[in-house]
Amino acid sequence: QVQLMESGGGLAQAGGSLRLSCAASGSIVSLSVMGWYRQAPGKQRELVAYITPGGSTNYADSVEGRFTISRDITRNTVYLQMNSLKVDDTAVYYCNLEPRTFFTGRGGSWGQGTQVTVSS
């Protein structure tokens, strides 16, 4: 059974930084497509970034150049480094694991989410 646990969310000021962590159990992060999604109040859940087993990454246009997704194989953990935060980044952030070598954006396992609030 795959379990994902997000952490690192909280309150930050615009222009500040925050690092989210997603610790996985029951599956190997380095063999999976790991993605970060977010859902702002009243809006649909959207993809923020993902990383494939081969190390390829992809970012939403809204976070390109500001956010970085990475993995720590020894900790079986994926991270999302968020810099130059904007108020529009405020959302609940979710970790997703796809047991595949390529990204589909469909299915997979989800964490319970961590709240990120950015104030001006």
Tab-separated table of C-alpha atoms in Angstrom:
chain	number	residue	atom	x	y	z
A	1	GLN	CA	0.000	0.000	0.000
A	2	VAL	CA	1.421	3.351	-1.090
A	3	GLN	CA	1.372	6.144	1.453
A	4	LEU	CA	2.470	9.724	0.846
A	5	MET	CA	3.024	12.304	3.557
A	6	GLU	CA	3.460	15.974	2.673
A	7	SER	CA	5.086	18.462	5.009
A	8	GLY	CA	6.696	21.883	4.966
A	9	GLY	CA	3.656	23.992	4.239
A	10	GLY	CA	2.894	27.123	6.171
A	11	LEU	CA	2.769	30.888	5.959
A	12	ALA	CA	5.234	32.877	3.896
A	13	GLN	CA	5.512	36.431	2.654
A	14	ALA	CA	5.456	37.352	-1.018
A	15	GLY	CA	8.974	37.068	-2.385
A	16	GLY	CA	9.921	34.513	0.237
A	17	SER	CA	10.742	30.822	-0.011
A	18	LEU	CA	9.323	27.551	1.218
A	19	ARG	CA	10.294	23.903	0.724
A	20	LEU	CA	7.722	21.132	0.622
A	21	SER	CA	8.566	17.498	1.273
A	22	CYS	CA	6.762	14.312	0.285
A	23	ALA	CA	7.894	11.137	2.003
A	24	ALA	CA	6.750	7.914	0.354
A	25	SER	CA	6.313	4.427	1.729
A	26	GLY	CA	5.212	1.270	-0.069
A	27	SER	CA	6.758	2.385	-3.367
A	28	ILE	CA	10.069	3.633	-4.741
A	29	VAL	CA	10.160	7.310	-5.624
A	30	SER	CA	13.066	6.918	-8.048
A	31	LEU	CA	11.078	4.362	-10.070
A	32	SER	CA	7.934	6.474	-10.213
A	33	VAL	CA	6.675	9.691	-11.729
A	34	MET	CA	6.374	12.110	-8.816
A	35	GLY	CA	4.205	15.163	-9.166
A	36	TRP	CA	3.176	18.178	-7.148
A	37	TYR	CA	-0.324	19.539	-7.640
A	38	ARG	CA	-2.149	22.396	-5.984
A	39	GLN	CA	-5.707	23.511	-5.516
A	40	ALA	CA	-6.578	27.097	-4.682
A	41	PRO	CA	-9.924	28.002	-3.103
A	42	GLY	CA	-12.702	27.829	-5.696
A	43	LYS	CA	-10.398	26.535	-8.415
A	44	GLN	CA	-9.599	23.212	-10.068
A	45	ARG	CA	-6.607	21.174	-9.028
A	46	GLU	CA	-3.650	21.906	-11.291
A	47	LEU	CA	-0.281	20.356	-11.973
A	48	VAL	CA	2.638	22.336	-10.562
A	49	ALA	CA	5.604	20.136	-11.462
A	50	TYR	CA	6.660	16.541	-11.967
A	51	ILE	CA	9.822	14.499	-12.251
A	52	THR	CA	10.222	11.167	-14.058
A	53	PRO	CA	12.429	8.188	-13.122
A	54	GLY	CA	14.822	9.364	-15.828
A	55	GLY	CA	15.125	12.763	-14.166
A	56	SER	CA	13.111	14.784	-16.663
A	57	THR	CA	11.146	17.631	-15.106
A	58	ASN	CA	8.196	19.717	-16.160
A	59	TYR	CA	6.719	22.871	-14.664
A	60	ALA	CA	3.543	24.822	-15.019
A	61	ASP	CA	4.059	28.139	-16.781
A	62	SER	CA	2.977	29.965	-13.648
A	63	VAL	CA	5.876	28.554	-11.587
A	64	GLU	CA	8.569	28.125	-14.248
A	65	GLY	CA	11.843	29.592	-13.041
A	66	ARG	CA	10.636	29.917	-9.463
A	67	PHE	CA	9.958	26.342	-8.323
A	68	THR	CA	12.263	23.331	-8.453
A	69	ILE	CA	11.291	19.686	-8.003
A	70	SER	CA	13.915	17.193	-6.854
A	71	ARG	CA	14.365	13.772	-5.254
A	72	ASP	CA	16.411	12.267	-2.467
A	73	ILE	CA	16.752	8.567	-3.221
A	74	THR	CA	18.140	7.643	0.192
A	75	ARG	CA	15.180	9.260	1.933
A	76	ASN	CA	12.651	8.108	-0.698
A	77	THR	CA	11.403	11.684	-0.678
A	78	VAL	CA	10.510	14.274	-3.293
A	79	TYR	CA	10.835	18.011	-2.672
A	80	LEU	CA	9.399	21.182	-4.097
A	81	GLN	CA	11.576	24.230	-3.536
A	82	MET	CA	9.437	27.326	-3.943
A	83	ASN	CA	11.173	30.669	-4.374
A	84	SER	CA	9.905	34.150	-5.167
A	85	LEU	CA	6.517	33.202	-3.804
A	86	LYS	CA	3.458	35.082	-4.971
A	87	VAL	CA	0.069	35.517	-3.370
A	88	ASP	CA	-1.379	33.442	-6.225
A	89	ASP	CA	0.694	30.482	-5.037
A	90	THR	CA	-1.644	30.159	-2.064
A	91	ALA	CA	-3.228	26.704	-2.235
A	92	VAL	CA	-3.286	23.232	-0.765
A	93	TYR	CA	-0.370	21.348	-2.285
A	94	TYR	CA	-0.665	17.616	-2.957
A	95	CYS	CA	1.961	15.003	-3.729
A	96	ASN	CA	1.190	12.349	-6.352
A	97	LEU	CA	2.956	9.110	-7.246
A	98	GLU	CA	2.402	7.368	-10.587
A	99	PRO	CA	3.810	3.816	-10.751
A	100	ARG	CA	5.055	4.398	-14.293
A	101	THR	CA	8.141	5.590	-16.145
A	102	PHE	CA	6.298	8.335	-18.007
A	103	PHE	CA	3.848	11.037	-16.974
A	104	THR	CA	0.151	10.582	-17.713
A	105	GLY	CA	-1.485	12.831	-15.131
A	106	ARG	CA	-4.025	10.100	-14.503
A	107	GLY	CA	-4.418	7.925	-11.465
A	108	GLY	CA	-1.692	7.303	-8.955
A	109	SER	CA	-1.611	7.758	-5.207
A	110	TRP	CA	-2.206	11.005	-3.338
A	111	GLY	CA	-1.079	12.514	-0.095
A	112	GLN	CA	-3.453	14.394	2.167
A	113	GLY	CA	-2.062	17.792	1.237
A	114	THR	CA	-0.261	20.634	2.957
A	115	GLN	CA	-1.472	24.228	3.115
A	116	VAL	CA	0.675	27.007	1.668
A	117	THR	CA	-0.403	30.568	2.348
A	118	VAL	CA	1.434	33.538	0.858
A	119	SER	CA	0.679	37.004	2.167
A	120	SER	CA	1.546	40.355	0.623
